[in-house]
PDB file of C-alpha atoms in Angstrom:
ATOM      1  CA  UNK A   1       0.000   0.000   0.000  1.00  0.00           C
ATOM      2  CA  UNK A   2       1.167   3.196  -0.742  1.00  0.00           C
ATOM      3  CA  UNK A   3       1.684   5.807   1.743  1.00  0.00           C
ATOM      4  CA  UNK A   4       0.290   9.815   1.968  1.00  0.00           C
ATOM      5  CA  UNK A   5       3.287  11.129   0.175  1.00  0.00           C
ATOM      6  CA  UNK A   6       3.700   8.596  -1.951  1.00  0.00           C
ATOM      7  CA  UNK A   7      -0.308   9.368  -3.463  1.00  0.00           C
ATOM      8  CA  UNK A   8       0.656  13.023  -3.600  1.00  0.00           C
ATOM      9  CA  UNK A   9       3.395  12.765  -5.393  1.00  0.00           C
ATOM     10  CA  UNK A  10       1.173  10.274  -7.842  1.00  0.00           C
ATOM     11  CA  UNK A  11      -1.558  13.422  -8.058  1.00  0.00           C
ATOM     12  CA  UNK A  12       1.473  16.093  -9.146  1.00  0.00           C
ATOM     13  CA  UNK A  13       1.582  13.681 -11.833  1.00  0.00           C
ATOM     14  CA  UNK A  14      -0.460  14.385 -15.035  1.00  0.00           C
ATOM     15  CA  UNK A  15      -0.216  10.995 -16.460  1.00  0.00           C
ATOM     16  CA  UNK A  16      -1.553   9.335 -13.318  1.00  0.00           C
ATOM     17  CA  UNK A  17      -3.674  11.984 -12.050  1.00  0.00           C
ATOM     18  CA  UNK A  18      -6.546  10.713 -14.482  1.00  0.00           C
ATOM     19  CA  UNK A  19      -6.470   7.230 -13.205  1.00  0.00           C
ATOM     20  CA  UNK A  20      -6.379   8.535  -9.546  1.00  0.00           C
ATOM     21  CA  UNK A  21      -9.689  10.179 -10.075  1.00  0.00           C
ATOM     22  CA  UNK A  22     -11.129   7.480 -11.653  1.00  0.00           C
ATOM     23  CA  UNK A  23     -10.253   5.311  -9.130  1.00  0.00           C
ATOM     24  CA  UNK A  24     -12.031   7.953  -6.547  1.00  0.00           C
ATOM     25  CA  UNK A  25     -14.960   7.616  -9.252  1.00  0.00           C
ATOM     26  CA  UNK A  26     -15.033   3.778  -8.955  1.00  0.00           C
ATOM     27  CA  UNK A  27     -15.643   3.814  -5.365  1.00  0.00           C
ATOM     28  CA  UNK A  28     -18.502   5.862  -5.456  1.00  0.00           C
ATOM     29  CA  UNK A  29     -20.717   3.564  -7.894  1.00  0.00           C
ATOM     30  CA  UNK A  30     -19.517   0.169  -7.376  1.00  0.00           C
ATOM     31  CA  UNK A  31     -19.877  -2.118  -4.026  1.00  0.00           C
ATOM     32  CA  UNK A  32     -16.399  -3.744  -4.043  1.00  0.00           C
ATOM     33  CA  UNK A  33     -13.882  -0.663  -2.928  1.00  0.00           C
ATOM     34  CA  UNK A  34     -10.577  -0.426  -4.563  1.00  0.00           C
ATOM     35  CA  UNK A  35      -7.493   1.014  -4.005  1.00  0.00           C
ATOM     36  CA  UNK A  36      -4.216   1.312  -5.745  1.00  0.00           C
ATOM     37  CA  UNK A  37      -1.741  -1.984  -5.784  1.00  0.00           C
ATOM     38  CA  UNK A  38       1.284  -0.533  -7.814  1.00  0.00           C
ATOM     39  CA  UNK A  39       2.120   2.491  -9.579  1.00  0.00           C
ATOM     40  CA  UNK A  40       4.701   3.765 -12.230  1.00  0.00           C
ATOM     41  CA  UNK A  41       4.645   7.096 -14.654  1.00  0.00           C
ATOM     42  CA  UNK A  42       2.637   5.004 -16.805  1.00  0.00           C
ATOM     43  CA  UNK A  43      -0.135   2.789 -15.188  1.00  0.00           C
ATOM     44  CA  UNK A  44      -1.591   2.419 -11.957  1.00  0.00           C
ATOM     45  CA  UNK A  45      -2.328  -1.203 -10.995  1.00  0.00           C
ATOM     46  CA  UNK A  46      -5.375  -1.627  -8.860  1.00  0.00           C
ATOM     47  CA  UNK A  47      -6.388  -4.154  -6.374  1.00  0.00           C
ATOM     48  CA  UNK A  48     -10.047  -4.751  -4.653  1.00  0.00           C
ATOM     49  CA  UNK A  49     -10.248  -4.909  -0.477  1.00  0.00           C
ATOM     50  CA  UNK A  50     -13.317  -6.915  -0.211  1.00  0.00           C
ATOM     51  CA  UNK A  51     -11.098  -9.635   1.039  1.00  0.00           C
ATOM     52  CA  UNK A  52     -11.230  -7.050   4.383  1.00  0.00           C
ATOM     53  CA  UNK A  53     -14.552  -6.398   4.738  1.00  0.00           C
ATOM     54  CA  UNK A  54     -16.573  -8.491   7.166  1.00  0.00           C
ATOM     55  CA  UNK A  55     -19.102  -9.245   4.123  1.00  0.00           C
ATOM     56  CA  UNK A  56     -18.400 -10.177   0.258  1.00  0.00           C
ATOM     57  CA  UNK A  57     -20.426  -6.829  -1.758  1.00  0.00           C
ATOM     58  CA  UNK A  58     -22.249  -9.649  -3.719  1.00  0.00           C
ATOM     59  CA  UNK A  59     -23.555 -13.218  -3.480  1.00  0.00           C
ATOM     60  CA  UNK A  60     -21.046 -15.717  -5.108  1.00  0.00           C
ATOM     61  CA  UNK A  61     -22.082 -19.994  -5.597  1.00  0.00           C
ATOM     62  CA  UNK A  62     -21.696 -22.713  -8.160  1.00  0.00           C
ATOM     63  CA  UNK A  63     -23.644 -25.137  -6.958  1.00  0.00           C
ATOM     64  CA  UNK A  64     -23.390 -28.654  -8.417  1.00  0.00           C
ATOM     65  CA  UNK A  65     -25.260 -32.085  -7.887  1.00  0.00           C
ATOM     66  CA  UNK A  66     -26.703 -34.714  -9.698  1.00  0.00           C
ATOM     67  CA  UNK A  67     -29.734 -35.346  -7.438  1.00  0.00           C
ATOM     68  CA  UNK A  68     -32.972 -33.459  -9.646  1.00  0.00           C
ATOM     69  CA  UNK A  69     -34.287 -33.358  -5.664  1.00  0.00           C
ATOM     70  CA  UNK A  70     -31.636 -30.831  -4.615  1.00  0.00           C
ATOM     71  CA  UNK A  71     -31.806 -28.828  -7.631  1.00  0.00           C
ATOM     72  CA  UNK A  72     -35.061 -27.809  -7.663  1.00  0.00           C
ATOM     73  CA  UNK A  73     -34.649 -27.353  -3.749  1.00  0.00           C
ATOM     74  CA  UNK A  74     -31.631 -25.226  -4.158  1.00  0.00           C
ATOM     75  CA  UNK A  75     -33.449 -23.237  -6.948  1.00  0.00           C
ATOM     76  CA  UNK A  76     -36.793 -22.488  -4.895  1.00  0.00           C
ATOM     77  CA  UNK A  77     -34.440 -21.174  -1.976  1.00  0.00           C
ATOM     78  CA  UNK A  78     -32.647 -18.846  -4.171  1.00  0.00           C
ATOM     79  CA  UNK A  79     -35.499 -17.969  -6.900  1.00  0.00           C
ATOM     80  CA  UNK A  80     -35.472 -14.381  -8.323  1.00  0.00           C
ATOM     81  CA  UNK A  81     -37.208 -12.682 -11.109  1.00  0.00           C
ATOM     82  CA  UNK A  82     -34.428 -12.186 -13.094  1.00  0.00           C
ATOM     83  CA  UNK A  83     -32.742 -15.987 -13.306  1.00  0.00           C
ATOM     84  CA  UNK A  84     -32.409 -18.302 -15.847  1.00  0.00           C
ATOM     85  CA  UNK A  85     -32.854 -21.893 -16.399  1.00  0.00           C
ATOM     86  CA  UNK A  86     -31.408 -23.509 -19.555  1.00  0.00           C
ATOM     87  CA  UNK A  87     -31.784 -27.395 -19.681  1.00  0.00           C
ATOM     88  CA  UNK A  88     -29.284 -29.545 -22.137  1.00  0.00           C
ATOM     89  CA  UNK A  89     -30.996 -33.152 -22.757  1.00  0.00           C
ATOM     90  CA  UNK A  90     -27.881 -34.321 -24.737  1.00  0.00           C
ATOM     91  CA  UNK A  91     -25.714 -33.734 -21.840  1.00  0.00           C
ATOM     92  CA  UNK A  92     -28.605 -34.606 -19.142  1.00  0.00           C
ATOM     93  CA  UNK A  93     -27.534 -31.427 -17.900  1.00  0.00           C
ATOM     94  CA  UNK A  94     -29.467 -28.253 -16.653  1.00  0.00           C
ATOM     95  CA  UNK A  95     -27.732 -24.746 -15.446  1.00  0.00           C
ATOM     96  CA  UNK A  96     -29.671 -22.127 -13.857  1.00  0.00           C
ATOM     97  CA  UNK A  97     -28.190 -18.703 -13.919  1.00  0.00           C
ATOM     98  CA  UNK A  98     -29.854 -16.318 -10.437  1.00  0.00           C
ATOM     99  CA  UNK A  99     -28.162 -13.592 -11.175  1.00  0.00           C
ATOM    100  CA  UNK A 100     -28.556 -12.515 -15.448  1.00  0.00           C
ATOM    101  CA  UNK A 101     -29.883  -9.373 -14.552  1.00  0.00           C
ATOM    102  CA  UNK A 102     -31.409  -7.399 -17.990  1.00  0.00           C
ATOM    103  CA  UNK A 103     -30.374  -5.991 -21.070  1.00  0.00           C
ATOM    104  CA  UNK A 104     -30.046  -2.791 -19.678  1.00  0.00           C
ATOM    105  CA  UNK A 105     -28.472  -3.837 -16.339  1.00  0.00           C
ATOM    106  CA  UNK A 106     -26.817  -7.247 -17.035  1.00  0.00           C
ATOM    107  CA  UNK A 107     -25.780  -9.026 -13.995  1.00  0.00           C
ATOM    108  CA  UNK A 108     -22.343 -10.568 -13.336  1.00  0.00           C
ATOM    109  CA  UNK A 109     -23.536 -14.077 -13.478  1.00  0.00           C
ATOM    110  CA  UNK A 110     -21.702 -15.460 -10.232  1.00  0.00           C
ATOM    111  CA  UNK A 111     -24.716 -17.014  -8.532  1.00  0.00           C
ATOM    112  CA  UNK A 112     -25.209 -20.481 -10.209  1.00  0.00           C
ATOM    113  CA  UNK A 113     -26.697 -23.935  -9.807  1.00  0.00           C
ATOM    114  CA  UNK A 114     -25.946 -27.013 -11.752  1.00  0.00           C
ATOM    115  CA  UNK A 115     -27.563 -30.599 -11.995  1.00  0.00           C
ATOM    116  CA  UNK A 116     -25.895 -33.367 -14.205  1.00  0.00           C
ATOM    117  CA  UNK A 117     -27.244 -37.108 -14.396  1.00  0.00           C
ATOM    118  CA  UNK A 118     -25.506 -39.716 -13.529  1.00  0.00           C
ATOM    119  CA  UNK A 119     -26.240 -43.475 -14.881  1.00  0.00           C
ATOM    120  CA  UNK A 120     -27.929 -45.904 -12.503  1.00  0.00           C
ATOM    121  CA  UNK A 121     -25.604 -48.918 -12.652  1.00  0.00           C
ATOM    122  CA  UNK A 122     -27.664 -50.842 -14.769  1.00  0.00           C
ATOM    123  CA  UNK A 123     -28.180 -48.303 -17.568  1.00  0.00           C
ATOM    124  CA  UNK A 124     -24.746 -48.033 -18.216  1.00  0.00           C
ATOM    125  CA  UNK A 125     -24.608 -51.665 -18.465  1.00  0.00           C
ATOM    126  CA  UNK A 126     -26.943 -51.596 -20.878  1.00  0.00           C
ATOM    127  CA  UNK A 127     -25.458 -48.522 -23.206  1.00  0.00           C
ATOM    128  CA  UNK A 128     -22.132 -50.198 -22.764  1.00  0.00           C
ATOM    129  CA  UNK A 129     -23.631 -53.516 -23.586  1.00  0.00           C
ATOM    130  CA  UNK A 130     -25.171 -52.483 -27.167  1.00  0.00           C
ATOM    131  CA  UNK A 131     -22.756 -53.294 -30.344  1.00  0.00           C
ATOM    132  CA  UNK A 132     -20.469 -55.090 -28.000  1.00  0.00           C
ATOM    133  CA  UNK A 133     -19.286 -58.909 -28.521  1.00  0.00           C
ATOM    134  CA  UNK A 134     -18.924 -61.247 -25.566  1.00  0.00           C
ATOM    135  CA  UNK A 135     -17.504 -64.687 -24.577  1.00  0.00           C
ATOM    136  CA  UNK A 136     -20.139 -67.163 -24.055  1.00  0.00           C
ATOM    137  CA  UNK A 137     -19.046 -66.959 -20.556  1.00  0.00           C
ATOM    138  CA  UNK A 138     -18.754 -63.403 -19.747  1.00  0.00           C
ATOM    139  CA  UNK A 139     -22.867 -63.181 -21.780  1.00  0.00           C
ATOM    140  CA  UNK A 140     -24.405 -65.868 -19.260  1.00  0.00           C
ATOM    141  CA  UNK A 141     -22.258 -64.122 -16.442  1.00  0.00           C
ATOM    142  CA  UNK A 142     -24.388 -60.879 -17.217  1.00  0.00           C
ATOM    143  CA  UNK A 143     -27.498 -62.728 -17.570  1.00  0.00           C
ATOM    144  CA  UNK A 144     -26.872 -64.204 -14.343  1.00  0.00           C
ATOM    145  CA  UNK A 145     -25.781 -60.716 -12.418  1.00  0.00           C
ATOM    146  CA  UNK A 146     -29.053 -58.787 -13.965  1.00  0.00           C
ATOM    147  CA  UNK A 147     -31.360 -61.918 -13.324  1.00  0.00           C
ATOM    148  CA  UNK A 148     -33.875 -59.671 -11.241  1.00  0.00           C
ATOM    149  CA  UNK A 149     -34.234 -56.951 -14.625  1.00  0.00           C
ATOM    150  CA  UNK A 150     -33.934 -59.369 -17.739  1.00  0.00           C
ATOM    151  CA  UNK A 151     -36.659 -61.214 -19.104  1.00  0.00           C
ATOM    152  CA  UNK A 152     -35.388 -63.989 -22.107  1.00  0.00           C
ATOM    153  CA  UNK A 153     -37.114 -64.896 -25.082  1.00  0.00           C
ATOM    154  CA  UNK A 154     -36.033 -67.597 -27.586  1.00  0.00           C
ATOM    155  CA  UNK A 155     -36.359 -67.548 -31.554  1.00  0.00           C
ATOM    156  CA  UNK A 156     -39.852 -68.961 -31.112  1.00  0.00           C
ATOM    157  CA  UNK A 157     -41.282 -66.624 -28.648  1.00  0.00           C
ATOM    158  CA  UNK A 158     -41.270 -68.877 -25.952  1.00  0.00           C
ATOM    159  CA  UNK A 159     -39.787 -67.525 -22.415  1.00  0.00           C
ATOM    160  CA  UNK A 160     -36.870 -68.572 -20.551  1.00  0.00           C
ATOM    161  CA  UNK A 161     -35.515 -67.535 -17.265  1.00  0.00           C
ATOM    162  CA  UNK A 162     -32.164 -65.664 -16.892  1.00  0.00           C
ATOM    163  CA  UNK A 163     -30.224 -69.192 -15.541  1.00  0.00           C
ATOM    164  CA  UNK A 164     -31.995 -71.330 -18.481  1.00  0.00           C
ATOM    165  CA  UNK A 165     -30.576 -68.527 -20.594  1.00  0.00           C
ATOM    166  CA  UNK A 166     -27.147 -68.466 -19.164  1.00  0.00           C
ATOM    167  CA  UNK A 167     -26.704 -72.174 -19.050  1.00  0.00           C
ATOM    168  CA  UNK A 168     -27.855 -72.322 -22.953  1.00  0.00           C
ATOM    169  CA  UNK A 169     -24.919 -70.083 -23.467  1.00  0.00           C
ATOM    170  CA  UNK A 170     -22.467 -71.801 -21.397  1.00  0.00           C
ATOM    171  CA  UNK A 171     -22.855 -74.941 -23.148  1.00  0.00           C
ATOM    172  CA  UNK A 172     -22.842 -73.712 -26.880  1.00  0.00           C
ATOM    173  CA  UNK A 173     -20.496 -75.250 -29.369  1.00  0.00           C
ATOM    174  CA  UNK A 174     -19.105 -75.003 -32.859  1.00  0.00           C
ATOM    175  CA  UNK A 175     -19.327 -77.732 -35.207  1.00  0.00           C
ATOM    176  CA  UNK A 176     -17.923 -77.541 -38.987  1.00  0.00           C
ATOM    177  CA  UNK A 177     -19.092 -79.182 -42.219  1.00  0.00           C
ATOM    178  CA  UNK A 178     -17.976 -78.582 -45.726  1.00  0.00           C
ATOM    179  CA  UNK A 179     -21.160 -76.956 -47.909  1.00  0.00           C
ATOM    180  CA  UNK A 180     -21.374 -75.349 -51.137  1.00  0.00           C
ATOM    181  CA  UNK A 181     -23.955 -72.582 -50.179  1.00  0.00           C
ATOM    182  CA  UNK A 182     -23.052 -69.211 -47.961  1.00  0.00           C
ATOM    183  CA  UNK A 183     -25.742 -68.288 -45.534  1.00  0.00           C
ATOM    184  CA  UNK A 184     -25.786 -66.221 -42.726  1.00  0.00           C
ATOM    185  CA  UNK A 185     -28.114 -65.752 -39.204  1.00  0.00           C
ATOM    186  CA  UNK A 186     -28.708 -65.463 -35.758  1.00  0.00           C
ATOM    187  CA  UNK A 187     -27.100 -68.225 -35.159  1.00  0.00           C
ATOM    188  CA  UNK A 188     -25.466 -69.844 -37.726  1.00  0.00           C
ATOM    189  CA  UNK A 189     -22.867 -68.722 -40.396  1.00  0.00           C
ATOM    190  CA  UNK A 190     -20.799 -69.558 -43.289  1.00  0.00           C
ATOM    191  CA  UNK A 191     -17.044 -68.303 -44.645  1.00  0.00           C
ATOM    192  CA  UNK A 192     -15.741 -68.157 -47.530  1.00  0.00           C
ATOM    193  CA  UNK A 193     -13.775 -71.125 -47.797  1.00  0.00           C
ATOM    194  CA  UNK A 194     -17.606 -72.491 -47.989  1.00  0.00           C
ATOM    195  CA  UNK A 195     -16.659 -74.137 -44.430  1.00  0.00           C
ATOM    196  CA  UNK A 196     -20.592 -74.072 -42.666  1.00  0.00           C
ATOM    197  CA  UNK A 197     -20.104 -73.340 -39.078  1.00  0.00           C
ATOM    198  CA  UNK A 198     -22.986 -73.362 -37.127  1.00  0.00           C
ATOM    199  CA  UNK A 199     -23.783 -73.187 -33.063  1.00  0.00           C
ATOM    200  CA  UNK A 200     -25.627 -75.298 -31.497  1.00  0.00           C
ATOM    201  CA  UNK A 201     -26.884 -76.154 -27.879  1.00  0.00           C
ATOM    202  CA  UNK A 202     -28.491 -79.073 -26.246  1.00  0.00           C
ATOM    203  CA  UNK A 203     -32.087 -77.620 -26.231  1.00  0.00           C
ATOM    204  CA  UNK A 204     -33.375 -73.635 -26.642  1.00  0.00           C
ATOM    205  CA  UNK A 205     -31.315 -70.516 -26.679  1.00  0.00           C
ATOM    206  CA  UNK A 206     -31.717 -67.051 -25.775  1.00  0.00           C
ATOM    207  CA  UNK A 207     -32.565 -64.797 -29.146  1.00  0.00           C
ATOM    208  CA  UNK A 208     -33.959 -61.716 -26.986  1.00  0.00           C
ATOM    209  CA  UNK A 209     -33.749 -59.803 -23.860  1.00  0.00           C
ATOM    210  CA  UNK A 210     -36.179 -57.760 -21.876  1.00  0.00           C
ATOM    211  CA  UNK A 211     -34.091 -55.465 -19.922  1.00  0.00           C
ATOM    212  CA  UNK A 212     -36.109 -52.982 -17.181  1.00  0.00           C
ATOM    213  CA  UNK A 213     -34.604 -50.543 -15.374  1.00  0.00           C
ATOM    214  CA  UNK A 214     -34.312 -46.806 -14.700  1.00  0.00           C
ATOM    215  CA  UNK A 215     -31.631 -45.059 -16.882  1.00  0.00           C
ATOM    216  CA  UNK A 216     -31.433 -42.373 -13.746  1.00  0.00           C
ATOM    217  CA  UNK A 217     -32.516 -42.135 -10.254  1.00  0.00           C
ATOM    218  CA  UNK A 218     -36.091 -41.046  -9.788  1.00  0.00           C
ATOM    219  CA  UNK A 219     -37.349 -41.791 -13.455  1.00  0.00           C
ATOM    220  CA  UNK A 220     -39.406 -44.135 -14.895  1.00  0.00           C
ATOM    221  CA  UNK A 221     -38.411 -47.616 -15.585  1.00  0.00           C
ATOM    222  CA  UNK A 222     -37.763 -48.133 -19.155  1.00  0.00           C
ATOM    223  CA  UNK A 223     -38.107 -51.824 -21.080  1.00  0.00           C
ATOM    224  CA  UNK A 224     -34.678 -52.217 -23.381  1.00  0.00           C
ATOM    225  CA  UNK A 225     -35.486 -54.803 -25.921  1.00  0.00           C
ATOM    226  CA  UNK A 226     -31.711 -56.118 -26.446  1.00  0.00           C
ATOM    227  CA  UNK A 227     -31.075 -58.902 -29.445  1.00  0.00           C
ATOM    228  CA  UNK A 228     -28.910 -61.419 -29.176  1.00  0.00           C
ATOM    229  CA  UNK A 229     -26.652 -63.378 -31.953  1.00  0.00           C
ATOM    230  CA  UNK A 230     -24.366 -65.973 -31.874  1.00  0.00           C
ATOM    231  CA  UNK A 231     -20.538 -64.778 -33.835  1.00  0.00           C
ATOM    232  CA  UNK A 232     -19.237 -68.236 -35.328  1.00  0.00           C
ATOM    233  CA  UNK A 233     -16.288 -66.800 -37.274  1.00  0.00           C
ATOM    234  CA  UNK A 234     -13.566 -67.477 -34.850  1.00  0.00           C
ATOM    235  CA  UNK A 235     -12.435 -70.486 -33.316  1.00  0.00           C
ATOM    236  CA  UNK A 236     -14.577 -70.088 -30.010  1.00  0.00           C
ATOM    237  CA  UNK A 237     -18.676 -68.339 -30.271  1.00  0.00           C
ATOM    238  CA  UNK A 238     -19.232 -64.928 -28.760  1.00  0.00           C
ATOM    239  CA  UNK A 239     -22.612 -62.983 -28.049  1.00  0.00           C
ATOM    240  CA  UNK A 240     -23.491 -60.456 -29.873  1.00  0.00           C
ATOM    241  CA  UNK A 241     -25.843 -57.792 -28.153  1.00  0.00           C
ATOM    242  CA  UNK A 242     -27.891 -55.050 -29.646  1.00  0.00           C
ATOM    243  CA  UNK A 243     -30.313 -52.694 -28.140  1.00  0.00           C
ATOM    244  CA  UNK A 244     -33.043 -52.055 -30.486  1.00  0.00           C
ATOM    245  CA  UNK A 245     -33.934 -48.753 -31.340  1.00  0.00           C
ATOM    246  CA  UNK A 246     -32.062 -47.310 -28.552  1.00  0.00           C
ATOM    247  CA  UNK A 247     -31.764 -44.251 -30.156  1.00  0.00           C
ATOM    248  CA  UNK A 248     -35.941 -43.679 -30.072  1.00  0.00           C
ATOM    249  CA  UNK A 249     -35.390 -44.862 -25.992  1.00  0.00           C
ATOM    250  CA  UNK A 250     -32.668 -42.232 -25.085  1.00  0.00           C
ATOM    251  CA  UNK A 251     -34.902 -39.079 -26.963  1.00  0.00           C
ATOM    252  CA  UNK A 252     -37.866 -40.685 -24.435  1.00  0.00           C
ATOM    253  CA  UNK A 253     -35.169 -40.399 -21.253  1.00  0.00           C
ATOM    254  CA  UNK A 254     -34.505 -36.933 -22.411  1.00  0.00           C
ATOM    255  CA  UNK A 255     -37.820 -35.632 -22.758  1.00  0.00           C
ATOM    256  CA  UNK A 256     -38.634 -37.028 -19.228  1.00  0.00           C
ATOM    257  CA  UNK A 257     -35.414 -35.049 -17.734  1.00  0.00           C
ATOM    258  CA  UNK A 258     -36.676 -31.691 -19.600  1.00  0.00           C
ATOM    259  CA  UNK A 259     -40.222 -32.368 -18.106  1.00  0.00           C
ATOM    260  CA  UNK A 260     -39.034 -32.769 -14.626  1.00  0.00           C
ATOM    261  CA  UNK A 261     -36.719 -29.824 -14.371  1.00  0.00           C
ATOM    262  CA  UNK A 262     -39.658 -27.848 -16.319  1.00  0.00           C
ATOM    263  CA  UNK A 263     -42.589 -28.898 -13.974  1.00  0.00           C
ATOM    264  CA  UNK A 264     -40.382 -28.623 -10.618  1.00  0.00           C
ATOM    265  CA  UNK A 265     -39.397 -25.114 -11.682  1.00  0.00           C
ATOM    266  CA  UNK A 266     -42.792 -23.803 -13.090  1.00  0.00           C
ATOM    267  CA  UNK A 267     -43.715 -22.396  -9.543  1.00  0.00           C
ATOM    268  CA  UNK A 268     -40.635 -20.137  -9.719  1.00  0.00           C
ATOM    269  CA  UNK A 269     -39.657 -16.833 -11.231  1.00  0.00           C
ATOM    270  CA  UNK A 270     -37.279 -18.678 -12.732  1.00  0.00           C
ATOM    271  CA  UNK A 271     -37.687 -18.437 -16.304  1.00  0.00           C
ATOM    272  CA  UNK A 272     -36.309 -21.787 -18.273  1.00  0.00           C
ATOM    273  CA  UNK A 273     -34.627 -22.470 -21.774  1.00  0.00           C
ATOM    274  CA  UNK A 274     -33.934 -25.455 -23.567  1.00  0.00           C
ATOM    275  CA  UNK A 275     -30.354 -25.397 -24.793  1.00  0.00           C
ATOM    276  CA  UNK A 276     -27.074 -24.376 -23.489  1.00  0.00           C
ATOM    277  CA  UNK A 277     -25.315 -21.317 -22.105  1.00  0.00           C
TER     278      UNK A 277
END
């Protein structure tokens, strides 16, 4: 900190006399006081003393949690006219801004709350699960951890429980004959070298899965119809698993997350957007 002198000698100075004033100026409109940090002949370096006061000259928070719950809690508590909502479905992320201000008077935007989702454990099972390939004994494994959500179908439509399912896959085998034709199935294919290789069990296999659960906490359960198909092209069978028409699922999800951030807000002055900021 400078000392008397030191500011009057500043002052006798035309090139920092400006910047004194303005300083002086500062002061007198803004909250946060001021007061010079360094000085030279041709700046004046300030620094802000609201670090000393017993109070901070605005309300500063960025809130975050994943819990919808809290977020509309947190926003109630700290509603005013002039905030913002803006709600991302992609991201499964909404931000809500108390402090925009106007046009005229914009706000400094230092007030915020945040919610992002995060994926129950079996949802991300499930979106990790789609497109991937799997050992015969790493696919009845999962059918045997997610026993309580799954549902199996075979081919024919007929049901099977998740162990009947698992066991089918466990003891599934490769056998080779030389054919002419080139077909390929569910569960059966043929290579080039016209070598038929098809999979077989002893009785039924799994062709479909009924997968229910809820993608995030608090929402509705969702069915995942998953298909199933046996890969014969190496020298041991994996799974193949495929969620159908996951894409059509996840825009439901989304919609759902919009509605509940829109609905738990609406008694608020809080207006809300759907995008991102």
């Amino acid at each position: 900190m400078f000392n008397k002198e030191a500011i009057e000698e500043l002052k006798q100075d035309d090139s920092t006399n400006g910047i004194l004033e303005a300083i002086v100026e500062i002061n007198r409109e803004t909250y946060i006081p001021v007061a010079p940090k360094r000085a030279t002949p041709e700046a004046i370096e300030i620094q802000s003393l609201e670090q000393y006061m017993e109070f901070r000259s605005r309300f500063r928070m960025d809130f975050h949690t994943s819990s919808i719950g809290d977020f509309i809690k947190y926003c109630k508590d700290f509603t005013r006219p002039d905030a913002m909502c803006f709600v991302d479905g992609d991201s499964m992320r909404a931000k809500t801004i108390f402090d925009v201000g106007s046009v005229a008077l914009p706000g400094h935007q230092e007030h915020l709350a945040t919610v992002r989702l995060k994926k129950t454990a079996a949802f991300k099972n499930i979106t990790n699960l789609d497109g991937s390939h799997l050992e015969q004994k790493k696919a009845g494994e999962f059918l045997e951890d997610w026993f309580e959500n799954i549902q199996c179908f075979t081919k024919e439509g007929d049901t099977m429980s998740a162990k009947e399912a698992a066991n089918a896959l466990y003891k599934l085998t490769i056998e080779s004959a030389r054919q002419v034709e080139s077909t390929v199935g569910d569960f059966s294919a043929e290579i080039s070298d016209m070598q038929r290789i098809e999979a077989r069990t002893a009785g039924k296999h799994p062709s479909e899965i009924q997968f229910k659960c809820e993608p995030y906490q608090g929402f509705s359960t969702y069915t995942f119809v998953i298909r199933l198909s046996i890969i014969t092209s190496e020298k041991v069978p994996y799974i193949g698993f495929r969620v159908l028409q996951r894409e059509a699922m996840e825009e439901e999800i989304i919609n759902e997350f919009k509605e509940k951030i829109v609905d738990g807000l609406e008694s608020t002055d809080i207006d809300t957007y759907i995008g991102d900021c």
